[in-house]
PDB file of C-alpha atoms in Angstrom:
ATOM      1  CA  MET A  28       0.000   0.000   0.000  1.00 50.00           C
ATOM      2  CA  LEU A  29       2.678   2.489   0.978  1.00 51.00           C
ATOM      3  CA  ASN A  30       4.696   1.507  -2.084  1.00 55.00           C
ATOM      4  CA  LYS A  31       1.869   2.732  -4.291  1.00 55.00           C
ATOM      5  CA  TYR A  32       1.379   6.133  -2.682  1.00 58.00           C
ATOM      6  CA  ALA A  33       4.715   7.034  -1.102  1.00 65.00           C
ATOM      7  CA  ARG A  34       7.308   5.839  -3.596  1.00 67.00           C
ATOM      8  CA  ALA A  35       6.441   8.484  -6.206  1.00 72.00           C
ATOM      9  CA  PHE A  36       6.726  11.241  -3.608  1.00 74.00           C
ATOM     10  CA  PHE A  37      10.090  10.104  -2.278  1.00 73.00           C
ATOM     11  CA  THR A  38      11.368   9.527  -5.801  1.00 75.00           C
ATOM     12  CA  ARG A  39      10.813  13.210  -6.574  1.00 81.00           C
ATOM     13  CA  VAL A  40      12.375  14.294  -3.277  1.00 84.00           C
ATOM     14  CA  LEU A  41      15.447  12.085  -3.626  1.00 84.00           C
ATOM     15  CA  SER A  42      16.085  12.604  -7.344  1.00 89.00           C
ATOM     16  CA  PRO A  43      18.460  15.580  -6.849  1.00 91.00           C
ATOM     17  CA  PHE A  44      20.475  13.610  -4.280  1.00 90.00           C
ATOM     18  CA  ALA A  45      20.639  10.622  -6.630  1.00 91.00           C
ATOM     19  CA  ALA A  46      21.839  12.902  -9.439  1.00 92.00           C
ATOM     20  CA  LEU A  47      24.516  14.346  -7.151  1.00 93.00           C
ATOM     21  CA  LEU A  48      25.844  10.882  -6.318  1.00 93.00           C
ATOM     22  CA  LEU A  49      25.993  10.014 -10.003  1.00 92.00           C
ATOM     23  CA  ARG A  50      27.985  13.174 -10.735  1.00 93.00           C
ATOM     24  CA  ARG A  51      30.384  12.120  -7.976  1.00 93.00           C
ATOM     25  CA  GLY A  52      30.900   8.777  -9.686  1.00 92.00           C
ATOM     26  CA  VAL A  53      29.012   6.680  -7.126  1.00 94.00           C
ATOM     27  CA  SER A  54      27.361   3.544  -8.522  1.00 92.00           C
ATOM     28  CA  PRO A  55      23.841   2.324  -7.629  1.00 93.00           C
ATOM     29  CA  ASP A  56      25.307  -0.970  -6.370  1.00 93.00           C
ATOM     30  CA  ALA A  57      27.573   0.907  -3.960  1.00 94.00           C
ATOM     31  CA  VAL A  58      24.581   2.787  -2.542  1.00 94.00           C
ATOM     32  CA  THR A  59      22.684  -0.497  -2.109  1.00 94.00           C
ATOM     33  CA  ILE A  60      25.565  -2.100  -0.220  1.00 96.00           C
ATOM     34  CA  VAL A  61      26.327   0.930   1.982  1.00 96.00           C
ATOM     35  CA  GLY A  62      22.647   1.304   2.830  1.00 95.00           C
ATOM     36  CA  THR A  63      22.366  -2.322   3.884  1.00 96.00           C
ATOM     37  CA  VAL A  64      25.525  -2.119   6.000  1.00 97.00           C
ATOM     38  CA  GLY A  65      24.206   1.021   7.708  1.00 97.00           C
ATOM     39  CA  VAL A  66      20.793  -0.463   8.470  1.00 97.00           C
ATOM     40  CA  THR A  67      22.342  -3.685   9.739  1.00 97.00           C
ATOM     41  CA  ALA A  68      24.827  -1.858  11.968  1.00 97.00           C
ATOM     42  CA  GLY A  69      22.177   0.459  13.388  1.00 97.00           C
ATOM     43  CA  ALA A  70      19.837  -2.430  14.166  1.00 98.00           C
ATOM     44  CA  LEU A  71      22.357  -4.883  15.603  1.00 98.00           C
ATOM     45  CA  ILE A  72      24.358  -2.339  17.624  1.00 98.00           C
ATOM     46  CA  PHE A  73      21.645  -0.140  19.136  1.00 98.00           C
ATOM     47  CA  TYR A  74      18.538  -2.315  19.344  1.00 98.00           C
ATOM     48  CA  PRO A  75      19.998  -5.121  21.505  1.00 98.00           C
ATOM     49  CA  LEU A  76      20.996  -2.402  24.016  1.00 97.00           C
ATOM     50  CA  GLY A  77      17.460  -1.009  24.141  1.00 96.00           C
ATOM     51  CA  GLU A  78      18.519   2.211  22.379  1.00 97.00           C
ATOM     52  CA  PHE A  79      15.543   2.212  20.043  1.00 98.00           C
ATOM     53  CA  PHE A  80      15.511   5.954  19.397  1.00 98.00           C
ATOM     54  CA  TRP A  81      19.111   6.258  18.225  1.00 97.00           C
ATOM     55  CA  GLY A  82      18.962   2.923  16.475  1.00 97.00           C
ATOM     56  CA  THR A  83      15.937   4.080  14.498  1.00 97.00           C
ATOM     57  CA  VAL A  84      17.629   7.373  13.640  1.00 97.00           C
ATOM     58  CA  VAL A  85      20.643   5.524  12.208  1.00 97.00           C
ATOM     59  CA  ILE A  86      18.474   2.999  10.353  1.00 97.00           C
ATOM     60  CA  THR A  87      16.267   5.722   8.859  1.00 94.00           C
ATOM     61  CA  LEU A  88      19.294   7.577   7.514  1.00 92.00           C
ATOM     62  CA  PHE A  89      20.301   4.505   5.538  1.00 93.00           C
ATOM     63  CA  VAL A  90      16.955   2.911   4.693  1.00 88.00           C
ATOM     64  CA  PHE A  91      16.212   5.475   1.976  1.00 83.00           C
ATOM     65  CA  SER A  92      19.097   4.008  -0.012  1.00 84.00           C
ATOM     66  CA  ASP A  93      16.521   1.479  -1.221  1.00 79.00           C
ATOM     67  CA  MET A  94      14.893   4.288  -3.199  1.00 83.00           C
ATOM     68  CA  VAL A  95      18.066   6.182  -4.082  1.00 91.00           C
ATOM     69  CA  ASP A  96      19.796   3.256  -5.834  1.00 90.00           C
ATOM     70  CA  GLY A  97      16.784   2.557  -8.043  1.00 86.00           C
ATOM     71  CA  ASN A  98      16.475   6.260  -8.810  1.00 89.00           C
ATOM     72  CA  MET A  99      20.136   6.352  -9.838  1.00 91.00           C
ATOM     73  CA  ALA A 100      19.720   3.326 -12.097  1.00 88.00           C
ATOM     74  CA  ARG A 101      16.734   4.933 -13.833  1.00 86.00           C
ATOM     75  CA  GLN A 102      18.635   8.183 -14.355  1.00 89.00           C
ATOM     76  CA  LEU A 103      21.459   6.188 -15.909  1.00 87.00           C
ATOM     77  CA  GLY A 104      18.929   4.312 -18.030  1.00 83.00           C
ATOM     78  CA  ARG A 105      20.532   0.977 -17.273  1.00 76.00           C
ATOM     79  CA  SER A 106      18.418  -0.975 -14.814  1.00 74.00           C
ATOM     80  CA  SER A 107      19.765  -4.531 -14.768  1.00 81.00           C
ATOM     81  CA  ARG A 108      18.817  -7.970 -13.574  1.00 88.00           C
ATOM     82  CA  TRP A 109      21.924  -7.970 -11.369  1.00 91.00           C
ATOM     83  CA  GLY A 110      20.932  -4.691  -9.719  1.00 89.00           C
ATOM     84  CA  ALA A 111      17.406  -5.953  -9.084  1.00 87.00           C
ATOM     85  CA  PHE A 112      18.768  -9.205  -7.637  1.00 92.00           C
ATOM     86  CA  LEU A 113      21.266  -7.426  -5.379  1.00 93.00           C
ATOM     87  CA  ASP A 114      18.677  -4.937  -4.147  1.00 92.00           C
ATOM     88  CA  SER A 115      16.098  -7.614  -3.371  1.00 91.00           C
ATOM     89  CA  THR A 116      18.619  -9.880  -1.659  1.00 94.00           C
ATOM     90  CA  LEU A 117      20.066  -7.155   0.551  1.00 95.00           C
ATOM     91  CA  ASP A 118      16.551  -5.978   1.457  1.00 94.00           C
ATOM     92  CA  ARG A 119      16.057  -9.361   3.107  1.00 95.00           C
ATOM     93  CA  VAL A 120      19.326  -8.913   5.014  1.00 96.00           C
ATOM     94  CA  ALA A 121      18.271  -5.482   6.274  1.00 96.00           C
ATOM     95  CA  ASP A 122      14.831  -6.705   7.349  1.00 96.00           C
ATOM     96  CA  ALA A 123      16.365  -9.621   9.222  1.00 97.00           C
ATOM     97  CA  ALA A 124      18.758  -7.266  11.023  1.00 98.00           C
ATOM     98  CA  VAL A 125      15.947  -4.961  12.195  1.00 98.00           C
ATOM     99  CA  PHE A 126      13.816  -7.723  13.672  1.00 98.00           C
ATOM    100  CA  GLY A 127      16.865  -9.704  14.773  1.00 98.00           C
ATOM    101  CA  GLY A 128      18.094  -6.717  16.799  1.00 98.00           C
ATOM    102  CA  ILE A 129      14.719  -6.362  18.508  1.00 98.00           C
ATOM    103  CA  ALA A 130      14.593 -10.096  19.201  1.00 98.00           C
ATOM    104  CA  LEU A 131      18.034  -9.907  20.814  1.00 98.00           C
ATOM    105  CA  TRP A 132      16.772  -7.165  23.126  1.00 98.00           C
ATOM    106  CA  TYR A 133      13.797  -9.216  24.292  1.00 98.00           C
ATOM    107  CA  ALA A 134      15.925 -12.357  24.599  1.00 98.00           C
ATOM    108  CA  GLY A 135      18.429 -10.440  26.753  1.00 97.00           C
ATOM    109  CA  ARG A 136      17.904  -7.311  28.790  1.00 95.00           C
ATOM    110  CA  GLY A 137      14.304  -6.900  27.650  1.00 96.00           C
ATOM    111  CA  ASP A 138      13.555 -10.255  29.295  1.00 97.00           C
ATOM    112  CA  ASP A 139      10.319 -11.075  27.468  1.00 97.00           C
ATOM    113  CA  LEU A 140      10.317 -14.395  25.658  1.00 97.00           C
ATOM    114  CA  VAL A 141       6.771 -13.913  24.333  1.00 98.00           C
ATOM    115  CA  LEU A 142       7.726 -10.696  22.560  1.00 98.00           C
ATOM    116  CA  CYS A 143      10.965 -12.318  21.442  1.00 98.00           C
ATOM    117  CA  ALA A 144       8.884 -15.053  19.805  1.00 98.00           C
ATOM    118  CA  VAL A 145       6.543 -12.493  18.230  1.00 98.00           C
ATOM    119  CA  THR A 146       9.542 -10.615  16.833  1.00 98.00           C
ATOM    120  CA  LEU A 147      10.987 -13.802  15.372  1.00 98.00           C
ATOM    121  CA  PHE A 148       7.610 -14.516  13.801  1.00 98.00           C
ATOM    122  CA  CYS A 149       7.687 -11.039  12.229  1.00 97.00           C
ATOM    123  CA  LEU A 150      11.147 -11.796  10.870  1.00 97.00           C
ATOM    124  CA  ALA A 151      10.232 -15.206   9.470  1.00 97.00           C
ATOM    125  CA  SER A 152       6.820 -14.250   8.089  1.00 96.00           C
ATOM    126  CA  GLY A 153       8.278 -11.203   6.365  1.00 95.00           C
ATOM    127  CA  GLN A 154      10.831 -13.377   4.601  1.00 95.00           C
ATOM    128  CA  VAL A 155       8.163 -15.893   3.583  1.00 96.00           C
ATOM    129  CA  VAL A 156       5.829 -13.159   2.309  1.00 94.00           C
ATOM    130  CA  SER A 157       8.601 -11.959   0.019  1.00 92.00           C
ATOM    131  CA  TYR A 158       9.426 -15.531  -1.017  1.00 94.00           C
ATOM    132  CA  THR A 159       5.830 -16.343  -2.006  1.00 95.00           C
ATOM    133  CA  LYS A 160       5.778 -13.503  -4.527  1.00 92.00           C
ATOM    134  CA  ALA A 161       9.234 -14.308  -5.897  1.00 92.00           C
ATOM    135  CA  ARG A 162       8.433 -18.017  -6.164  1.00 95.00           C
ATOM    136  CA  GLY A 163       5.058 -17.404  -7.755  1.00 95.00           C
ATOM    137  CA  GLU A 164       6.603 -15.115 -10.355  1.00 94.00           C
ATOM    138  CA  SER A 165       9.379 -17.637 -11.024  1.00 93.00           C
ATOM    139  CA  ILE A 166       6.782 -20.239 -12.122  1.00 94.00           C
ATOM    140  CA  GLY A 167       5.114 -17.770 -14.448  1.00 93.00           C
ATOM    141  CA  LEU A 168       2.316 -16.371 -12.289  1.00 95.00           C
ATOM    142  CA  PRO A 169       1.704 -12.621 -11.880  1.00 93.00           C
ATOM    143  CA  VAL A 170       0.892 -12.836  -8.120  1.00 94.00           C
ATOM    144  CA  ASN A 171      -1.351  -9.834  -8.688  1.00 92.00           C
ATOM    145  CA  VAL A 172      -2.231  -8.843  -5.127  1.00 90.00           C
ATOM    146  CA  ASN A 173      -1.497  -5.907  -2.830  1.00 83.00           C
ATOM    147  CA  GLY A 174      -1.135  -7.453   0.601  1.00 89.00           C
ATOM    148  CA  LEU A 175      -2.317  -5.840   3.818  1.00 91.00           C
ATOM    149  CA  VAL A 176       1.186  -5.473   5.298  1.00 93.00           C
ATOM    150  CA  GLU A 177       4.013  -5.623   2.768  1.00 91.00           C
ATOM    151  CA  ARG A 178       7.654  -4.658   3.262  1.00 91.00           C
ATOM    152  CA  SER A 179       7.101  -0.908   3.358  1.00 88.00           C
ATOM    153  CA  GLU A 180       4.328  -1.217   5.915  1.00 92.00           C
ATOM    154  CA  ARG A 181       6.365  -3.588   8.060  1.00 95.00           C
ATOM    155  CA  LEU A 182       9.311  -1.212   8.163  1.00 94.00           C
ATOM    156  CA  VAL A 183       7.307   1.977   8.692  1.00 93.00           C
ATOM    157  CA  ILE A 184       5.177   0.561  11.502  1.00 96.00           C
ATOM    158  CA  THR A 185       8.146  -1.059  13.236  1.00 97.00           C
ATOM    159  CA  LEU A 186      10.630   1.773  12.871  1.00 97.00           C
ATOM    160  CA  VAL A 187       8.239   4.608  13.718  1.00 97.00           C
ATOM    161  CA  LEU A 188       6.858   2.979  16.838  1.00 97.00           C
ATOM    162  CA  ALA A 189      10.270   1.627  17.871  1.00 98.00           C
ATOM    163  CA  GLY A 190      11.689   5.130  17.560  1.00 97.00           C
ATOM    164  CA  PHE A 191       8.922   6.613  19.686  1.00 98.00           C
ATOM    165  CA  SER A 192       9.216   3.822  22.250  1.00 97.00           C
ATOM    166  CA  GLY A 193      12.882   4.776  22.593  1.00 97.00           C
ATOM    167  CA  PHE A 194      11.775   8.094  24.103  1.00 97.00           C
ATOM    168  CA  GLU A 195      11.246   6.214  27.362  1.00 95.00           C
ATOM    169  CA  VAL A 196      14.957   5.456  27.718  1.00 93.00           C
ATOM    170  CA  THR A 197      16.507   8.386  25.856  1.00 94.00           C
ATOM    171  CA  PHE A 198      14.222  11.214  27.005  1.00 94.00           C
ATOM    172  CA  SER A 199      12.617   9.643  30.114  1.00 94.00           C
ATOM    173  CA  VAL A 200       9.087   9.777  28.664  1.00 95.00           C
ATOM    174  CA  PRO A 201       7.042   7.375  30.821  1.00 95.00           C
ATOM    175  CA  HIS A 202       4.981   4.458  29.515  1.00 94.00           C
ATOM    176  CA  ILE A 203       5.706   5.136  25.829  1.00 96.00           C
ATOM    177  CA  GLY A 204       7.758   1.961  25.555  1.00 95.00           C
ATOM    178  CA  VAL A 205       4.507   0.040  25.083  1.00 97.00           C
ATOM    179  CA  LEU A 206       4.420   1.246  21.469  1.00 97.00           C
ATOM    180  CA  LEU A 207       7.033  -1.277  20.357  1.00 98.00           C
ATOM    181  CA  PRO A 208       5.076  -4.356  21.507  1.00 98.00           C
ATOM    182  CA  ILE A 209       1.992  -2.893  19.813  1.00 98.00           C
ATOM    183  CA  ALA A 210       3.967  -2.488  16.584  1.00 98.00           C
ATOM    184  CA  LEU A 211       5.233  -6.062  16.735  1.00 98.00           C
ATOM    185  CA  TRP A 212       1.780  -7.550  17.274  1.00 98.00           C
ATOM    186  CA  VAL A 213       0.332  -5.451  14.445  1.00 98.00           C
ATOM    187  CA  VAL A 214       3.121  -6.489  12.075  1.00 98.00           C
ATOM    188  CA  ALA A 215       2.829 -10.146  13.105  1.00 98.00           C
ATOM    189  CA  VAL A 216      -0.919 -10.288  12.487  1.00 98.00           C
ATOM    190  CA  GLY A 217      -0.678  -8.197   9.318  1.00 97.00           C
ATOM    191  CA  SER A 218       2.120 -10.376   7.924  1.00 96.00           C
ATOM    192  CA  ALA A 219       0.089 -13.521   8.584  1.00 97.00           C
ATOM    193  CA  VAL A 220      -2.889 -12.018   6.747  1.00 97.00           C
ATOM    194  CA  THR A 221      -0.664 -10.916   3.854  1.00 96.00           C
ATOM    195  CA  LEU A 222       0.863 -14.372   3.606  1.00 96.00           C
ATOM    196  CA  GLY A 223      -2.628 -15.851   3.428  1.00 96.00           C
ATOM    197  CA  GLN A 224      -3.608 -13.346   0.726  1.00 96.00           C
ATOM    198  CA  ARG A 225      -0.619 -14.260  -1.402  1.00 96.00           C
ATOM    199  CA  VAL A 226      -1.063 -18.007  -0.980  1.00 96.00           C
ATOM    200  CA  VAL A 227      -4.741 -17.758  -1.961  1.00 96.00           C
ATOM    201  CA  THR A 228      -3.843 -15.577  -4.943  1.00 96.00           C
ATOM    202  CA  VAL A 229      -1.153 -17.984  -6.170  1.00 96.00           C
ATOM    203  CA  ARG A 230      -3.541 -20.923  -5.781  1.00 96.00           C
ATOM    204  CA  ARG A 231      -6.249 -19.107  -7.781  1.00 96.00           C
ATOM    205  CA  GLU A 232      -3.855 -17.996 -10.503  1.00 96.00           C
ATOM    206  CA  ALA A 233      -2.336 -21.485 -10.762  1.00 96.00           C
ATOM    207  CA  ALA A 234      -5.825 -22.975 -11.122  1.00 96.00           C
ATOM    208  CA  GLU A 235      -6.697 -20.435 -13.831  1.00 95.00           C
ATOM    209  CA  VAL A 236      -3.516 -21.233 -15.774  1.00 94.00           C
ATOM    210  CA  ALA A 237      -4.138 -24.975 -15.437  1.00 94.00           C
ATOM    211  CA  ALA A 238      -7.718 -24.555 -16.663  1.00 94.00           C
ATOM    212  CA  ALA A 239      -6.552 -22.475 -19.632  1.00 92.00           C
ATOM    213  CA  GLU A 240      -3.925 -25.078 -20.530  1.00 89.00           C
ATOM    214  CA  GLU A 241      -6.497 -27.891 -20.313  1.00 89.00           C
ATOM    215  CA  SER A 242      -8.880 -25.888 -22.491  1.00 88.00           C
ATOM    216  CA  GLN A 243      -6.155 -25.327 -25.080  1.00 87.00           C
ATOM    217  CA  ALA A 244      -5.193 -28.995 -25.005  1.00 84.00           C
ATOM    218  CA  ALA A 245      -8.820 -30.039 -25.450  1.00 82.00           C
ATOM    219  CA  ALA A 246      -9.239 -27.602 -28.348  1.00 80.00           C
ATOM    220  CA  GLY A 247      -6.085 -28.962 -29.965  1.00 76.00           C
ATOM    221  CA  GLU A 248      -7.305 -32.504 -29.538  1.00 76.00           C
ATOM    222  CA  ARG A 249     -10.670 -31.614 -31.122  1.00 76.00           C
ATOM    223  CA  GLU A 250      -8.892 -30.026 -34.065  1.00 77.00           C
ATOM    224  CA  THR A 251      -6.763 -33.144 -34.497  1.00 75.00           C
ATOM    225  CA  VAL A 252      -9.804 -35.428 -34.388  1.00 68.00           C
ATOM    226  CA  ALA A 253     -11.678 -33.213 -36.838  1.00 67.00           C
ATOM    227  CA  GLY A 254      -8.693 -33.258 -39.162  1.00 66.00           C
ATOM    228  CA  ASP A 255      -8.437 -37.064 -38.955  1.00 63.00           C
ATOM    229  CA  GLU A 256     -12.142 -37.425 -39.673  1.00 64.00           C
ATOM    230  CA  ALA A 257     -11.937 -35.091 -42.664  1.00 66.00           C
ATOM    231  CA  GLU A 258      -8.957 -37.036 -43.986  1.00 66.00           C
ATOM    232  CA  GLU A 259     -10.818 -40.337 -43.537  1.00 67.00           C
ATOM    233  CA  LYS A 260     -13.837 -39.008 -45.374  1.00 68.00           C
ATOM    234  CA  GLY A 261     -11.595 -37.840 -48.196  1.00 65.00           C
ATOM    235  CA  ARG A 262     -10.081 -41.293 -48.581  1.00 65.00           C
ATOM    236  CA  THR A 263     -13.525 -42.922 -48.485  1.00 62.00           C
ATOM    237  CA  ALA A 264     -14.834 -40.601 -51.196  1.00 58.00           C
TER     238      ALA A 264
END
């Protein structure tokens, strides 16, 4: 959902920065890699310590690289399969780092195994949601569905509420730390719904393709039979 409405806005905002990087000789692949390293470092250094505000600040600074690298490739007019593969692969790494860092907090100083399990579910379900689309497309299906909570929604909900929850430690704002558990439960439920949406969509599309193939095969068989019958009648005449 956010991809549809927000990406165009941020593309316009970030285009001058992308053009500047290109003039400096920076490649889109370099931006992708640096962005992933920054997100991973911010998540795995700050989050396990409970520093959710500063961790979110660092992550946010680097997470926009996901839009900048694509913008750069379009300005160069040379989007490639390799660039798309690298971007998609490193997105999974960044997502795992964000939820992995939160899980480490709850497994350690946060001392809440239930929320640790919920966070791990968010991590795993997010990866599977992405896999279902990639796998469906790899077998020739369009997977034409906008899920309830896709990658953009997962990151925005988690990072925004994690950042605000960090006010409790960083700025001594009482009781605001509850926002992070709320975010995790919302993302967990939303990811489960999205996974269900994609599985149902792939099943429907696969059935439609199978039905179309059977119809084509039956039509071909009828044409063959008709041709054989016409040939037989010709010989008889």
